[in-house]
Amino acid sequence: MYDIIGDIHGEANTLKHMLLSLDYEEGKEGYFHPERKAVFVGDYVDRGPGIFETLRIVREMVTAGNAYAIVGNHELNVLAFYTKDSDGLFLRAHNLKNKTQIKKTYEEFRLDKVKRKSYLKWMRSLPIFLELEGFRVVHACWDQKAIELLKKENPENCLSKKFLTKIYYEKGEVFNAAMLLLKGREFAFPDNLVLKDGYGFKRSAYRIKWWEPMNGKSFEDISFGNRFHLPEYSIPSQLYFDIPLYPENEKPVFFGHYCLGDKAGVVRSNLCCVDGCIANDGVFVAYRWDNNLPLNQKNIISVKKVKKSSLK
Ligand SMILES: [Mn+2]
């Protein structure tokens, strides 16, 4: 059996607290459960105070065979930041905006280059998506067409140096497929609609539900995981685009990414978002998978942030 654990973002103490709450024990090879395995949905880095420590805990568990871990969009950003193309240029330029985005990771990684190198190498080895017994895991969005394309173009199913360099150079359909899985589906506003998010930044697109059709809905209806409100008026039909919807009779998908706070959990009978937005005053969430459908909110375990290192 498996426990699917949400976005950690460097909150190592809260992660330890969660593992203990789920009855994992700390052994010589890291945390383990005698009967269960943990599955991490990505976003280990950025924001929190214990990024190296988070990476250590997760890597130890994966190495010992006690957990699976996939990549999130924050690992992607960090990998692209530290990966050079054949001209010696970083895939993500080292400008102020990109440095600010990965600030916490950048600051910790600067302190120990040997460790940094070792964790970057490990992050490059993590799968982009996972199919386990009876369920699927991806950081943001399961899109079968994108998955098929990635299986064909990137059979290793990880963000290797070679693959990352190639897709950042091409910025083509394989890049878009990887972005769709790691960042989810977005809806671009018409030019005449100007919105500002909670930080006061102008937004040109917002995150939408990737499992519901938009026909006849309002901008707000299809919004998912945004920290700002959308107009309640109906989306003009000329703006509709067809989303390949995730069928209700398909295997369940567990994902993170959407920072749902206390709304994290089951969003449909076979879809569950385990990102409770721990780094932004939310909660830390896991789902105890018991092989049963429909998914049930009762299987959600939620813990609050542990600020000090009161745990060993
Ligand atoms: Mn994310």
Coordinates of C-alpha atoms and ligand atoms in Angstrom, one line a residue:
M1 CA 0.0 0.0 0.0
Y2 CA 1.0 3.6 -0.6
D3 CA 0.9 7.0 0.9
I4 CA 0.9 9.8 -1.6
I5 CA 2.6 12.9 -0.1
G6 CA 2.1 16.4 -1.3
D7 CA 4.5 19.3 -2.2
I8 CA 7.0 19.8 0.6
H9 CA 8.9 23.0 -0.5
G10 CA 11.8 22.7 1.9
E11 CA 9.6 22.2 5.0
A12 CA 11.8 19.3 6.3
N13 CA 10.5 19.4 9.9
T14 CA 6.9 19.2 8.8
L15 CA 7.8 16.3 6.5
K16 CA 9.3 14.4 9.4
H17 CA 6.2 15.1 11.4
M18 CA 4.0 13.8 8.6
L19 CA 6.1 10.6 8.2
L20 CA 5.8 9.9 11.9
S21 CA 2.1 10.7 11.8
L22 CA 1.8 8.1 9.1
D23 CA 3.6 5.6 11.3
Y24 CA 6.8 5.6 9.4
E25 CA 9.9 4.9 11.5
E26 CA 13.4 6.2 11.2
G27 CA 15.9 3.5 10.4
K28 CA 19.5 3.3 9.3
E29 CA 18.5 3.8 5.7
G30 CA 16.0 6.6 6.5
Y31 CA 12.3 6.6 7.1
F32 CA 10.4 3.5 6.2
H33 CA 7.1 1.7 6.9
P34 CA 7.0 -2.1 7.2
E35 CA 4.0 -2.4 5.0
R36 CA 3.7 0.8 3.0
K37 CA 5.7 3.0 0.6
A38 CA 5.6 6.7 0.2
V39 CA 5.0 8.4 -3.1
F40 CA 6.2 12.1 -3.4
V41 CA 4.5 14.2 -6.0
G42 CA 7.4 16.7 -6.6
D43 CA 8.3 20.3 -5.5
Y44 CA 10.9 19.4 -2.8
V45 CA 12.8 22.7 -3.3
D46 CA 12.2 26.5 -2.9
R47 CA 10.4 28.5 -0.2
G48 CA 11.1 26.5 3.0
P49 CA 14.1 26.6 5.3
G50 CA 15.3 23.0 4.9
I51 CA 15.8 22.2 1.3
F52 CA 19.0 20.1 1.6
E53 CA 17.3 18.3 4.5
T54 CA 14.1 17.6 2.5
L55 CA 16.1 16.3 -0.4
R56 CA 18.1 14.1 2.0
I57 CA 15.0 12.5 3.5
V58 CA 13.3 11.9 0.2
R59 CA 16.4 10.6 -1.6
E60 CA 17.3 8.2 1.3
M61 CA 13.8 6.8 1.1
V62 CA 13.9 6.4 -2.7
T63 CA 17.4 4.9 -2.6
A64 CA 16.4 2.3 0.1
G65 CA 13.3 1.4 -2.0
N66 CA 10.9 2.8 0.6
A67 CA 9.5 5.6 -1.6
Y68 CA 8.9 6.8 -5.1
A69 CA 9.5 10.4 -6.1
I70 CA 8.6 12.3 -9.2
V71 CA 9.7 15.8 -10.4
G72 CA 7.7 19.0 -10.0
N73 CA 7.9 22.3 -11.9
H74 CA 10.2 23.7 -9.1
E75 CA 12.8 20.9 -9.7
L76 CA 12.4 21.7 -13.5
N77 CA 13.2 25.4 -12.8
V78 CA 16.1 24.6 -10.6
L79 CA 17.5 22.0 -13.1
A80 CA 17.2 24.4 -16.0
F81 CA 18.9 27.1 -13.9
Y82 CA 21.9 25.0 -13.3
T83 CA 22.1 23.3 -16.7
K84 CA 24.3 24.7 -19.5
D85 CA 23.6 24.2 -23.2
S86 CA 26.3 23.4 -25.8
D87 CA 27.2 27.1 -26.1
G88 CA 27.8 27.2 -22.3
L89 CA 24.7 29.3 -21.6
F90 CA 22.3 28.3 -18.8
L91 CA 18.9 27.1 -20.0
R92 CA 17.4 29.5 -17.5
A93 CA 19.3 32.7 -17.5
H94 CA 20.9 33.8 -14.2
N95 CA 19.0 37.1 -14.1
L96 CA 17.3 38.7 -11.1
K97 CA 13.9 37.3 -11.8
N98 CA 15.0 33.7 -12.2
K99 CA 17.3 34.0 -9.1
T100 CA 14.5 35.4 -7.1
Q101 CA 12.2 32.6 -8.1
I102 CA 14.5 30.0 -6.7
K103 CA 16.0 32.2 -4.0
K104 CA 15.9 29.8 -1.1
T105 CA 17.3 26.9 -3.1
Y106 CA 19.9 29.2 -4.6
E107 CA 21.0 30.4 -1.2
E108 CA 21.3 26.8 0.3
F109 CA 22.9 25.4 -2.9
R110 CA 25.5 28.1 -2.8
L111 CA 26.8 26.9 0.6
D112 CA 27.8 23.4 -0.6
K113 CA 28.6 22.8 -4.2
V114 CA 29.4 19.2 -3.8
K115 CA 26.0 18.5 -2.2
R116 CA 24.3 20.6 -4.8
K117 CA 25.9 18.7 -7.6
S118 CA 24.9 15.4 -6.1
Y119 CA 21.2 16.4 -5.6
L120 CA 21.0 18.0 -9.1
K121 CA 22.1 14.6 -10.5
W122 CA 19.5 12.8 -8.4
M123 CA 16.8 15.2 -9.5
R124 CA 17.7 14.5 -13.1
S125 CA 17.0 10.9 -12.5
L126 CA 13.4 11.3 -11.2
P127 CA 10.5 10.2 -13.3
I128 CA 8.2 12.9 -14.8
F129 CA 5.1 10.6 -14.3
L130 CA 4.5 7.3 -12.6
E131 CA 2.1 4.4 -13.2
L132 CA 1.9 2.1 -10.1
E133 CA -0.4 -0.7 -9.2
G134 CA -3.9 0.8 -9.8
F135 CA -3.0 4.5 -9.8
R136 CA -1.1 7.2 -11.6
V137 CA 1.0 10.1 -10.3
V138 CA 2.0 13.3 -11.9
H139 CA 2.9 16.7 -10.6
A140 CA 0.1 18.8 -12.1
C141 CA -1.8 17.3 -15.0
W142 CA -2.4 13.8 -16.5
D143 CA -2.8 14.2 -20.2
Q144 CA -2.7 10.9 -22.1
K145 CA -1.7 12.5 -25.4
A146 CA 1.2 14.3 -23.8
I147 CA 2.2 11.2 -21.9
E148 CA 2.2 9.1 -25.1
L149 CA 4.4 11.7 -26.8
L150 CA 6.8 11.8 -23.9
K151 CA 7.0 8.0 -23.7
K152 CA 8.0 8.0 -27.4
E153 CA 10.4 11.0 -27.3
N154 CA 11.9 10.5 -23.8
P155 CA 11.7 6.8 -22.9
E156 CA 13.9 7.4 -19.9
N157 CA 11.0 9.5 -18.5
C158 CA 13.3 11.9 -16.6
L159 CA 14.7 15.4 -17.0
S160 CA 18.2 14.3 -18.1
K161 CA 20.7 16.9 -19.2
K162 CA 20.3 15.7 -22.8
F163 CA 16.5 15.9 -22.8
L164 CA 16.3 19.2 -21.0
T165 CA 18.8 20.8 -23.3
K166 CA 16.9 19.5 -26.4
I167 CA 13.4 20.6 -25.3
Y168 CA 14.6 24.1 -24.2
Y169 CA 16.4 24.5 -27.5
E170 CA 13.4 23.4 -29.6
K171 CA 10.6 24.9 -27.4
G172 CA 8.3 22.6 -29.5
E173 CA 5.5 20.1 -28.8
V174 CA 7.7 17.9 -26.6
F175 CA 8.5 20.9 -24.4
N176 CA 4.8 21.8 -24.3
A177 CA 3.9 18.2 -23.3
A178 CA 6.4 18.3 -20.4
M179 CA 5.2 21.7 -19.3
L180 CA 1.6 20.5 -19.4
L181 CA 2.4 17.6 -17.0
L182 CA 4.5 19.8 -14.7
K183 CA 2.6 23.1 -14.7
G184 CA -0.9 22.0 -15.6
R185 CA -3.3 23.5 -18.1
E186 CA -3.7 27.3 -18.4
F187 CA -6.2 29.5 -20.0
A188 CA -5.0 32.7 -21.7
F189 CA -7.2 35.7 -21.2
P190 CA -8.5 37.7 -24.2
D191 CA -6.4 40.8 -24.6
N192 CA -9.1 43.1 -23.3
L193 CA -9.2 41.3 -19.9
V194 CA -6.6 42.6 -17.5
L195 CA -6.3 40.9 -14.1
K196 CA -3.8 41.3 -11.3
D197 CA -2.9 38.5 -8.9
G198 CA -2.4 38.7 -5.2
Y199 CA 1.1 40.1 -5.7
G200 CA -0.2 42.9 -7.9
F201 CA 1.4 41.3 -11.0
K202 CA -0.5 41.5 -14.3
R203 CA -1.7 38.0 -15.3
S204 CA -2.2 36.9 -18.9
A205 CA -3.3 33.4 -18.1
Y206 CA -4.6 31.3 -15.2
R207 CA -4.7 27.7 -14.0
I208 CA -7.8 25.8 -15.0
K209 CA -9.4 22.4 -14.2
W210 CA -8.0 19.9 -16.7
W211 CA -10.8 17.4 -16.2
E212 CA -13.9 19.5 -17.0
P213 CA -15.2 21.0 -20.3
M214 CA -15.4 24.8 -20.4
N215 CA -18.5 25.0 -22.5
G216 CA -21.1 27.2 -20.9
K217 CA -19.0 27.8 -17.8
S218 CA -17.8 31.1 -16.3
F219 CA -14.1 32.1 -16.1
E220 CA -14.4 31.5 -12.3
D221 CA -16.0 28.0 -12.8
I222 CA -13.0 26.5 -14.5
S223 CA -10.4 28.2 -12.3
F224 CA -8.4 25.9 -10.1
G225 CA -5.7 26.7 -7.6
N226 CA -5.4 30.5 -8.4
R227 CA -4.9 33.0 -5.6
F228 CA -7.1 35.5 -7.3
H229 CA -10.7 35.7 -8.4
L230 CA -12.0 35.5 -11.9
P231 CA -15.0 37.1 -13.5
E232 CA -18.3 35.2 -13.0
Y233 CA -19.4 35.8 -16.6
S234 CA -19.6 33.0 -19.2
I235 CA -16.6 32.3 -21.4
P236 CA -17.4 33.5 -24.9
S237 CA -17.8 30.4 -27.1
Q238 CA -15.1 31.6 -29.6
L239 CA -12.6 31.2 -26.7
Y240 CA -13.4 27.5 -25.9
F241 CA -10.8 25.0 -26.6
D242 CA -11.3 21.3 -26.3
I243 CA -9.5 19.7 -23.3
P244 CA -8.9 16.0 -23.6
L245 CA -10.8 15.3 -20.4
Y246 CA -9.7 12.7 -17.9
P247 CA -12.3 9.9 -17.9
E248 CA -14.2 9.1 -14.7
N249 CA -13.7 5.4 -15.2
E250 CA -9.9 5.6 -15.6
K251 CA -7.3 4.8 -12.9
P252 CA -7.1 7.5 -10.2
V253 CA -4.6 10.2 -10.6
F254 CA -2.8 11.8 -7.6
F255 CA -1.1 15.2 -8.2
G256 CA 0.1 18.2 -6.3
H257 CA 1.0 21.7 -7.5
Y258 CA -2.3 23.6 -7.0
C259 CA -1.8 25.0 -3.5
L260 CA -5.3 24.2 -2.3
G261 CA -4.9 24.8 1.4
D262 CA -7.6 23.1 3.4
K263 CA -9.4 22.4 0.2
A264 CA -6.7 19.9 -0.8
G265 CA -7.9 16.3 -1.3
V266 CA -10.4 14.5 -3.5
V267 CA -11.6 16.8 -6.3
R268 CA -13.5 14.0 -8.2
S269 CA -14.1 10.3 -7.7
N270 CA -10.7 9.4 -9.3
L271 CA -8.7 12.6 -8.9
C272 CA -6.9 13.9 -5.8
C273 CA -4.8 16.9 -5.3
V274 CA -2.4 16.5 -2.3
D275 CA -0.9 20.0 -2.3
G276 CA -2.1 21.8 0.8
C277 CA 0.2 24.8 0.3
I278 CA 2.4 24.2 3.3
A279 CA 4.9 26.9 2.5
N280 CA 2.3 29.6 2.2
D281 CA 0.5 29.2 5.5
G282 CA -1.4 26.1 4.3
V283 CA -1.3 22.5 5.5
F284 CA 0.7 19.5 4.5
V285 CA -1.3 16.7 3.0
A286 CA -1.1 13.0 2.2
Y287 CA -3.5 10.4 0.9
R288 CA -3.5 6.9 2.4
W289 CA -4.3 4.8 -0.7
D290 CA -6.2 1.7 0.2
N291 CA -6.8 0.4 -3.3
N292 CA -10.4 1.6 -3.1
L293 CA -12.5 3.7 -5.4
P294 CA -14.1 6.2 -5.4
L295 CA -11.4 8.1 -3.6
N296 CA -12.5 9.3 -0.2
Q297 CA -11.7 12.4 1.7
K298 CA -11.5 10.3 4.9
N299 CA -8.1 9.0 3.6
I300 CA -6.6 12.5 3.7
I301 CA -4.1 13.1 6.4
S302 CA -3.3 16.7 7.1
V303 CA -0.7 18.2 9.4
K304 CA 0.1 21.8 10.3
K305 CA 3.5 23.4 9.8
V306 CA 6.2 22.4 12.3
K307 CA 8.4 25.5 12.7
K308 CA 11.2 24.5 15.0
S309 CA 13.2 21.4 14.9
S310 CA 11.5 19.8 17.9
L311 CA 12.0 16.4 16.2
K312 CA 15.2 14.6 15.8
Ligands
MN1 MN 4.3 22.9 -8.4

